[in-house]
Amino acid sequence: MPSLESTLNIYPLKNYSFITKNDCMENKDPSLPGYFNRLKREFKYLGQRTTVKTVLLVHDNNMINVLLLRMVPQFYLLPGGQIQPNECEEDALKRYLFDYFGLDIDTQTKPIDVIAHWWRPNFEQNQYPYIPAHISQPKELTRIYLMSLNERATLSVPKNYTVVATPLFELYNNVGIYGEIMASLPQVLSRFNFNIIT
Amino acid sequence: MPSLESTLNIYPLKNYSFITKNDCMENKDPSLPGYFNRLKREFKYLGQRTTVKTVLLVHDNNMINVLLLRMVPQFYLLPGGQIQPNECEEDALKRYLFDYFGLDIDTQTKPIDVIAHWWRPNFEQNQYPYIPAHISQPKELTRIYLMSLNERATLSVPKNYTVVATPLFELYNNVGIYGEIMASLPQVLSRFNFNIIT
């Protein structure tokens, strides 16, 4: 039987340098209720929102780390956001990787696979990795992409964010701090063979 | 960008019939401490144990269900078990699908993908979807296979087990009843596009 497992090269954290941009990345919805209100407003004429999020991995002392963005005081997110009307998914990925990390998707990263889907059935916080029963029209679909990262790179990050390389054991089941999506990344990523390059 | 998502045909539960074998499936380790004792004994001369588990999916009223085995009173498991010395992984999958479900892997099912890995660092209950820090030799690796299932089939099940088609929403985060591995199947499976065939 051919091996069904995917192998991905993972380079050390020290191969990457992080610089701070002069600009802030504007947050359209500084509050969660604000996010749901805009989702509701836009749903009327645009229908289901599709959001893309990207997972980039490095290792630190052989432990796999996910690159998360932190906003003060303690709010973590994966780089990404909603796909704009008339924008294709690839362009959205490209835009967000550039805006949050200053990375060029064509030369510095590459989409490896869609690793998870999460559906938001209502204009509320709850998201599920399936469409709940009796929900004919979810309000938002979040598609999580695993991206490869070149052996070395400089990442430039908006002034209002910090990059935090977060080990899988820290994310694992830690819903309180990271939310459902990030807290289940260890399970979701476990199918890959990581080729740890030192 | 080519679609990275995998699509899998899922047939209705009613396409499958379940019959009970005359035989029981012997359980080598009726207790969990018994399991860990045997793992410890065998580790000395065989090293890390590799266990394979299989996920088969059906749908019931458009909701995705996982076929679990139940032992009385309320103990659930995925069909599978350890790979024997001198047995290859494919043969182990074949053997367990036949023993638990009476399915012929060559004509009725097909491995689609490895969807998760879980490591047991010590001779204890805890398993993790990564190798924890400072563990150089995990004691057991459990590899979870998603299997496709033909459009129709008859499954024959040992007398001491019952098959329970369990919807994803029932498994989701329900660690107390199903344990970590089964409780995270919804997240792990969410990357697939299920082609629900009615």
Coordinates of C-alpha atoms in Angstrom, one line a residue:
Chain A
M1 CA 0.0 0.0 0.0
P2 CA 1.5 3.4 -0.9
S3 CA 2.0 5.7 2.0
L4 CA -0.9 8.0 2.3
E5 CA 0.8 10.4 4.6
S6 CA 2.0 13.8 3.7
T7 CA 5.4 15.0 4.6
L8 CA 6.3 18.6 5.1
N9 CA 9.6 20.3 5.7
I10 CA 9.7 22.3 8.9
Y11 CA 12.6 24.8 9.5
P12 CA 13.8 26.3 12.8
L13 CA 12.3 29.4 14.2
K14 CA 15.8 31.0 14.2
N15 CA 15.8 30.9 10.4
Y16 CA 13.1 33.6 10.4
S17 CA 13.4 37.3 11.3
F18 CA 10.5 39.4 12.4
I19 CA 10.4 43.2 11.8
T20 CA 7.7 45.6 12.7
K21 CA 6.0 47.7 10.1
N22 CA 5.3 51.4 10.7
D23 CA 1.7 50.8 10.0
C24 CA -1.1 49.3 12.1
M25 CA -3.4 46.8 10.5
E26 CA -6.9 48.4 10.9
N27 CA -9.3 46.2 12.7
K28 CA -12.8 46.8 11.2
D29 CA -14.5 45.2 14.2
P30 CA -12.8 46.0 17.4
S31 CA -15.5 44.1 19.3
L32 CA -17.0 40.7 18.8
P33 CA -20.6 42.1 18.8
G34 CA -19.4 44.5 16.1
Y35 CA -18.2 41.6 14.0
F36 CA -21.5 39.8 14.3
N37 CA -23.4 43.0 13.4
R38 CA -21.4 43.5 10.3
L39 CA -21.7 39.8 9.4
K40 CA -25.5 40.2 9.8
R41 CA -25.6 43.4 7.7
E42 CA -23.5 41.9 4.9
F43 CA -25.3 38.5 4.9
K44 CA -28.4 40.2 3.6
Y45 CA -26.9 41.1 0.2
L46 CA -23.8 38.8 0.1
G47 CA -25.0 35.6 1.7
Q48 CA -22.6 33.3 3.5
R49 CA -19.2 34.8 4.3
T50 CA -16.1 32.8 3.5
T51 CA -13.1 33.4 5.7
V52 CA -9.7 32.0 5.1
K53 CA -7.1 31.5 7.8
T54 CA -3.5 30.3 7.4
V55 CA -1.3 28.1 9.5
L56 CA 2.5 28.4 9.1
L57 CA 4.7 26.1 11.1
V58 CA 8.3 26.3 12.4
H59 CA 10.1 24.3 15.0
D60 CA 11.9 25.3 18.1
N61 CA 14.1 22.7 19.6
N62 CA 12.3 20.0 17.5
M63 CA 8.9 21.0 18.8
I64 CA 6.4 22.1 16.2
N65 CA 5.2 25.7 16.6
V66 CA 2.3 27.6 14.9
L67 CA 2.9 31.2 14.1
L68 CA 0.1 33.1 15.8
L69 CA -0.6 36.8 15.9
R70 CA -1.1 38.4 19.3
M71 CA -3.0 41.7 19.9
V72 CA -2.6 43.2 23.3
P73 CA -3.5 42.2 26.0
Q74 CA -4.0 38.5 25.2
F75 CA -5.9 37.9 22.0
Y76 CA -4.5 35.4 19.5
L77 CA -5.4 34.9 15.9
L78 CA -4.4 33.1 12.8
P79 CA -3.5 35.4 9.9
G80 CA -6.4 35.7 7.5
G81 CA -9.9 37.2 7.1
Q82 CA -12.9 37.3 4.9
I83 CA -12.8 36.9 1.1
Q84 CA -14.0 40.2 -0.5
P85 CA -16.7 40.2 -3.1
N86 CA -15.1 39.6 -6.5
E87 CA -12.0 38.3 -4.9
C88 CA -10.9 34.7 -5.5
E89 CA -9.7 32.5 -2.6
E90 CA -6.1 32.5 -3.8
D91 CA -6.0 36.3 -4.0
A92 CA -7.4 36.6 -0.5
L93 CA -4.8 34.2 0.9
K94 CA -2.1 36.3 -0.9
R95 CA -3.5 39.5 0.5
Y96 CA -3.6 38.4 4.1
L97 CA -0.2 36.7 4.1
F98 CA 1.2 40.0 2.7
D99 CA -0.7 42.2 5.1
Y100 CA 0.0 40.3 8.3
F101 CA 3.4 38.8 7.5
G102 CA 4.8 40.7 4.5
L103 CA 5.1 37.3 2.8
D104 CA 4.8 36.8 -1.0
I105 CA 2.7 33.8 -1.6
D106 CA 4.2 33.1 -5.0
T107 CA 7.8 32.9 -3.9
Q108 CA 7.9 32.4 -0.1
T109 CA 5.0 30.2 0.8
K110 CA 2.7 27.7 -0.9
P111 CA -0.7 26.3 0.1
I112 CA -0.2 22.6 1.1
D113 CA -3.8 21.6 2.0
V114 CA -7.1 22.7 3.5
I115 CA -6.8 21.2 7.0
A116 CA -10.2 22.2 8.4
H117 CA -13.6 23.8 7.8
W118 CA -15.6 25.6 10.6
W119 CA -19.2 26.7 10.2
R120 CA -20.9 29.5 12.1
P121 CA -24.6 28.7 12.1
N122 CA -25.8 32.0 13.5
F123 CA -24.6 35.5 14.1
E124 CA -23.0 34.3 17.2
Q125 CA -19.7 33.1 18.6
N126 CA -20.2 29.4 18.2
Q127 CA -18.5 27.7 15.3
Y128 CA -18.6 23.9 14.5
P129 CA -16.4 21.6 12.4
Y130 CA -19.6 20.4 10.7
I131 CA -22.9 22.0 9.6
P132 CA -25.3 21.5 12.6
A133 CA -28.6 19.8 12.0
H134 CA -31.4 22.0 10.8
I135 CA -29.1 24.7 9.6
S136 CA -29.7 25.2 6.0
Q137 CA -27.7 28.4 5.6
P138 CA -24.6 28.8 7.8
K139 CA -23.6 32.5 8.2
E140 CA -19.9 32.0 7.8
L141 CA -17.5 29.3 6.6
T142 CA -13.9 29.5 7.8
R143 CA -11.4 27.5 5.7
I144 CA -8.1 26.7 7.3
Y145 CA -5.1 26.4 5.0
L146 CA -1.8 24.9 5.9
M147 CA 1.0 26.9 4.1
S148 CA 4.6 25.9 3.6
L149 CA 7.2 28.4 4.4
N150 CA 10.6 28.7 2.7
E151 CA 13.8 27.7 4.5
R152 CA 14.5 31.3 5.5
A153 CA 12.4 34.5 5.4
T154 CA 11.9 37.9 6.9
L155 CA 8.4 38.5 8.2
S156 CA 7.1 42.1 8.5
V157 CA 4.3 42.5 10.9
P158 CA 1.9 45.4 11.6
K159 CA 2.7 47.5 14.6
N160 CA -0.4 46.5 16.5
Y161 CA 0.5 42.8 16.3
T162 CA 3.2 40.5 17.6
V163 CA 4.1 37.1 16.2
V164 CA 4.1 34.3 18.8
A165 CA 5.5 30.9 17.9
T166 CA 3.2 28.7 19.9
P167 CA 4.0 25.1 20.5
L168 CA 1.4 22.4 19.8
F169 CA 1.3 21.3 23.5
E170 CA 0.4 24.9 24.5
L171 CA -2.6 25.0 22.0
Y172 CA -3.8 21.4 22.7
N173 CA -7.3 21.6 24.1
N174 CA -6.6 25.1 25.4
V175 CA -9.9 26.5 24.2
G176 CA -10.1 29.1 27.0
I177 CA -7.1 31.0 25.6
Y178 CA -7.1 30.1 21.9
G179 CA -10.7 29.2 21.0
E180 CA -11.9 26.0 19.4
I181 CA -10.1 26.4 16.0
M182 CA -6.6 27.0 17.3
A183 CA -7.1 24.6 20.2
S184 CA -7.8 21.7 17.9
L185 CA -4.8 22.3 15.5
P186 CA -2.7 19.6 17.1
Q187 CA -5.3 17.0 16.3
V188 CA -5.9 18.3 12.8
L189 CA -2.1 18.6 12.0
S190 CA -1.3 15.2 13.5
R191 CA -1.8 13.4 10.2
F192 CA 1.3 15.0 8.7
N193 CA 4.8 13.7 8.9
F194 CA 6.9 16.7 9.8
N195 CA 10.4 16.6 8.4
I196 CA 12.2 18.6 11.1
I197 CA 15.2 20.3 9.5
T198 CA 17.9 21.6 11.9
Chain B
M1 CA -5.3 27.3 -7.7
P2 CA -6.3 23.7 -7.9
S3 CA -8.7 22.6 -5.2
L4 CA -6.8 20.9 -2.4
E5 CA -9.9 19.5 -0.8
S6 CA -10.7 15.8 -0.9
T7 CA -14.1 14.6 -1.8
L8 CA -15.6 11.4 -0.5
N9 CA -18.9 9.7 -1.4
I10 CA -21.0 9.0 1.6
Y11 CA -24.0 6.6 1.3
P12 CA -27.0 6.3 3.6
L13 CA -27.0 4.1 6.7
K14 CA -30.0 2.2 5.3
N15 CA -27.8 0.9 2.5
Y16 CA -26.0 -1.3 5.0
S17 CA -27.2 -4.3 6.9
F18 CA -25.8 -5.6 10.1
I19 CA -25.8 -9.2 11.1
T20 CA -24.4 -10.8 14.3
K21 CA -21.8 -13.5 14.1
N22 CA -22.0 -16.5 16.3
D23 CA -18.6 -15.8 17.7
C24 CA -17.4 -13.3 20.2
M25 CA -14.3 -11.3 19.5
E26 CA -11.9 -12.2 22.3
N27 CA -10.6 -9.2 24.3
K28 CA -7.0 -9.9 25.3
D29 CA -7.1 -7.1 27.9
P30 CA -10.5 -6.9 29.6
S31 CA -9.2 -4.1 31.8
L32 CA -7.2 -1.0 31.0
P33 CA -4.5 -1.8 33.6
G34 CA -4.2 -5.2 31.9
Y35 CA -3.7 -3.4 28.5
F36 CA -0.9 -1.3 30.0
N37 CA 0.8 -4.3 31.6
R38 CA 0.9 -6.2 28.3
L39 CA 2.1 -3.0 26.5
K40 CA 4.9 -2.8 29.1
R41 CA 5.8 -6.5 28.8
E42 CA 5.9 -6.4 25.0
F43 CA 7.7 -3.1 24.8
K44 CA 10.8 -4.8 26.3
Y45 CA 11.4 -7.0 23.2
L46 CA 9.2 -5.4 20.5
G47 CA 9.7 -1.7 21.1
Q48 CA 7.0 0.9 20.3
R49 CA 3.6 -0.7 19.5
T50 CA 1.8 0.5 16.4
T51 CA -2.0 0.4 16.5
V52 CA -4.3 1.0 13.5
K53 CA -7.9 2.2 13.9
T54 CA -10.4 2.7 11.1
V55 CA -13.1 5.3 10.5
L56 CA -16.0 4.3 8.2
L57 CA -18.7 6.9 7.5
V58 CA -22.3 6.8 6.5
H59 CA -25.0 9.4 6.6
D60 CA -28.4 9.4 8.2
N61 CA -30.7 12.1 7.1
N62 CA -27.7 14.0 5.6
M63 CA -25.8 14.0 8.9
I64 CA -22.4 12.3 8.8
N65 CA -22.1 9.4 11.1
V66 CA -19.1 7.4 12.2
L67 CA -19.5 3.6 12.7
L68 CA -18.4 2.8 16.2
L69 CA -18.4 -0.5 18.1
R70 CA -20.1 -0.6 21.4
M71 CA -19.4 -3.1 24.2
V72 CA -21.8 -3.3 27.0
P73 CA -22.5 -1.3 29.1
Q74 CA -21.2 1.8 27.4
F75 CA -17.7 1.4 26.0
Y76 CA -17.1 2.7 22.5
L77 CA -14.2 1.9 20.1
L78 CA -13.1 2.3 16.6
P79 CA -12.4 -1.1 14.8
G80 CA -8.7 -1.8 14.8
G81 CA -5.9 -3.0 17.1
Q82 CA -2.2 -3.5 17.2
I83 CA -0.1 -4.6 14.3
Q84 CA 1.4 -8.0 15.0
P85 CA 5.1 -8.7 14.7
N86 CA 5.8 -9.6 11.1
E87 CA 2.5 -8.2 9.9
C88 CA 2.4 -5.2 7.6
E89 CA 0.1 -2.3 8.1
E90 CA -2.2 -3.3 5.2
D91 CA -2.6 -6.8 6.5
A92 CA -3.5 -5.5 10.0
L93 CA -6.1 -3.2 8.5
K94 CA -7.5 -6.1 6.5
R95 CA -7.6 -8.4 9.5
Y96 CA -9.4 -5.9 11.7
L97 CA -12.0 -4.8 9.2
F98 CA -12.8 -8.5 8.6
D99 CA -12.8 -9.4 12.3
Y100 CA -15.0 -6.5 13.5
F101 CA -17.1 -5.9 10.4
G102 CA -16.7 -8.9 8.1
L103 CA -15.6 -6.5 5.4
D104 CA -13.2 -7.5 2.6
I105 CA -10.7 -4.6 2.3
D106 CA -9.9 -5.4 -1.3
T107 CA -13.5 -5.3 -2.6
Q108 CA -15.6 -3.5 -0.1
T109 CA -13.5 -0.7 1.4
K110 CA -10.4 1.3 0.5
P111 CA -8.0 3.3 2.7
I112 CA -8.5 7.0 1.8
D113 CA -6.0 8.7 4.0
V114 CA -4.3 8.7 7.4
I115 CA -6.3 11.3 9.3
A116 CA -4.5 11.4 12.6
H117 CA -1.7 10.1 14.7
W118 CA -1.8 9.7 18.5
W119 CA 1.2 8.9 20.7
R120 CA 1.2 7.3 24.1
P121 CA 4.3 8.6 25.9
N122 CA 4.0 6.2 28.9
F123 CA 2.3 3.0 30.0
E124 CA -0.7 5.1 30.9
Q125 CA -4.0 6.2 29.5
N126 CA -2.9 9.7 28.2
Q127 CA -2.4 9.9 24.4
Y128 CA -1.4 13.1 22.5
P129 CA -1.7 14.1 18.9
Y130 CA 2.1 15.0 19.0
I131 CA 5.1 13.6 20.7
P132 CA 5.4 15.4 24.0
A133 CA 8.6 17.2 24.9
H134 CA 11.4 15.1 26.4
I135 CA 9.8 11.8 25.3
S136 CA 12.3 10.1 23.1
Q137 CA 10.5 6.8 22.9
P138 CA 6.7 6.8 22.9
K139 CA 5.2 3.5 23.9
E140 CA 2.4 3.3 21.4
L141 CA 1.6 5.1 18.1
T142 CA -2.1 4.9 17.0
R143 CA -2.6 5.7 13.4
I144 CA -6.2 6.5 12.3
Y145 CA -7.3 5.6 8.8
L146 CA -10.3 6.9 7.0
M147 CA -11.7 4.1 4.9
S148 CA -14.2 4.4 2.0
L149 CA -17.2 2.0 2.0
N150 CA -18.9 0.6 -1.0
E151 CA -22.4 1.9 -1.9
R152 CA -24.0 -1.2 -0.2
A153 CA -22.7 -3.9 2.1
T154 CA -23.5 -6.4 4.8
L155 CA -21.5 -6.0 7.9
S156 CA -21.1 -9.0 10.2
V157 CA -20.2 -8.1 13.8
P158 CA -19.0 -10.3 16.7
K159 CA -21.7 -11.2 19.2
N160 CA -20.1 -9.1 22.0
Y161 CA -20.3 -5.9 20.0
T162 CA -22.9 -3.7 18.6
V163 CA -22.4 -1.2 15.7
V164 CA -23.6 2.3 16.6
A165 CA -23.8 4.9 13.8
T166 CA -22.8 8.0 15.8
P167 CA -23.3 11.5 14.4
L168 CA -20.5 14.0 14.5
F169 CA -22.3 16.4 16.7
E170 CA -22.6 13.6 19.3
L171 CA -18.8 13.0 19.2
Y172 CA -17.8 16.6 19.1
N173 CA -15.8 17.4 22.2
N174 CA -17.5 14.6 24.1
V175 CA -14.3 13.3 25.6
G176 CA -16.1 11.9 28.7
I177 CA -18.0 9.3 26.7
Y178 CA -15.8 8.7 23.6
G179 CA -12.2 9.7 24.7
E180 CA -9.9 12.2 23.0
I181 CA -9.4 10.3 19.7
M182 CA -13.1 9.9 18.9
A183 CA -14.1 13.2 20.4
S184 CA -11.9 15.1 17.9
L185 CA -12.9 13.2 14.8
P186 CA -15.3 16.1 13.7
Q187 CA -12.4 18.5 13.6
V188 CA -10.1 16.0 11.9
L189 CA -12.7 15.1 9.3
S190 CA -13.8 18.6 8.6
R191 CA -11.3 19.1 5.8
F192 CA -13.2 16.6 3.6
N193 CA -16.0 17.5 1.2
F194 CA -18.6 14.9 1.8
N195 CA -20.6 14.0 -1.2
I196 CA -23.8 12.9 0.4
I197 CA -25.5 10.4 -1.8
T198 CA -29.2 9.8 -1.1

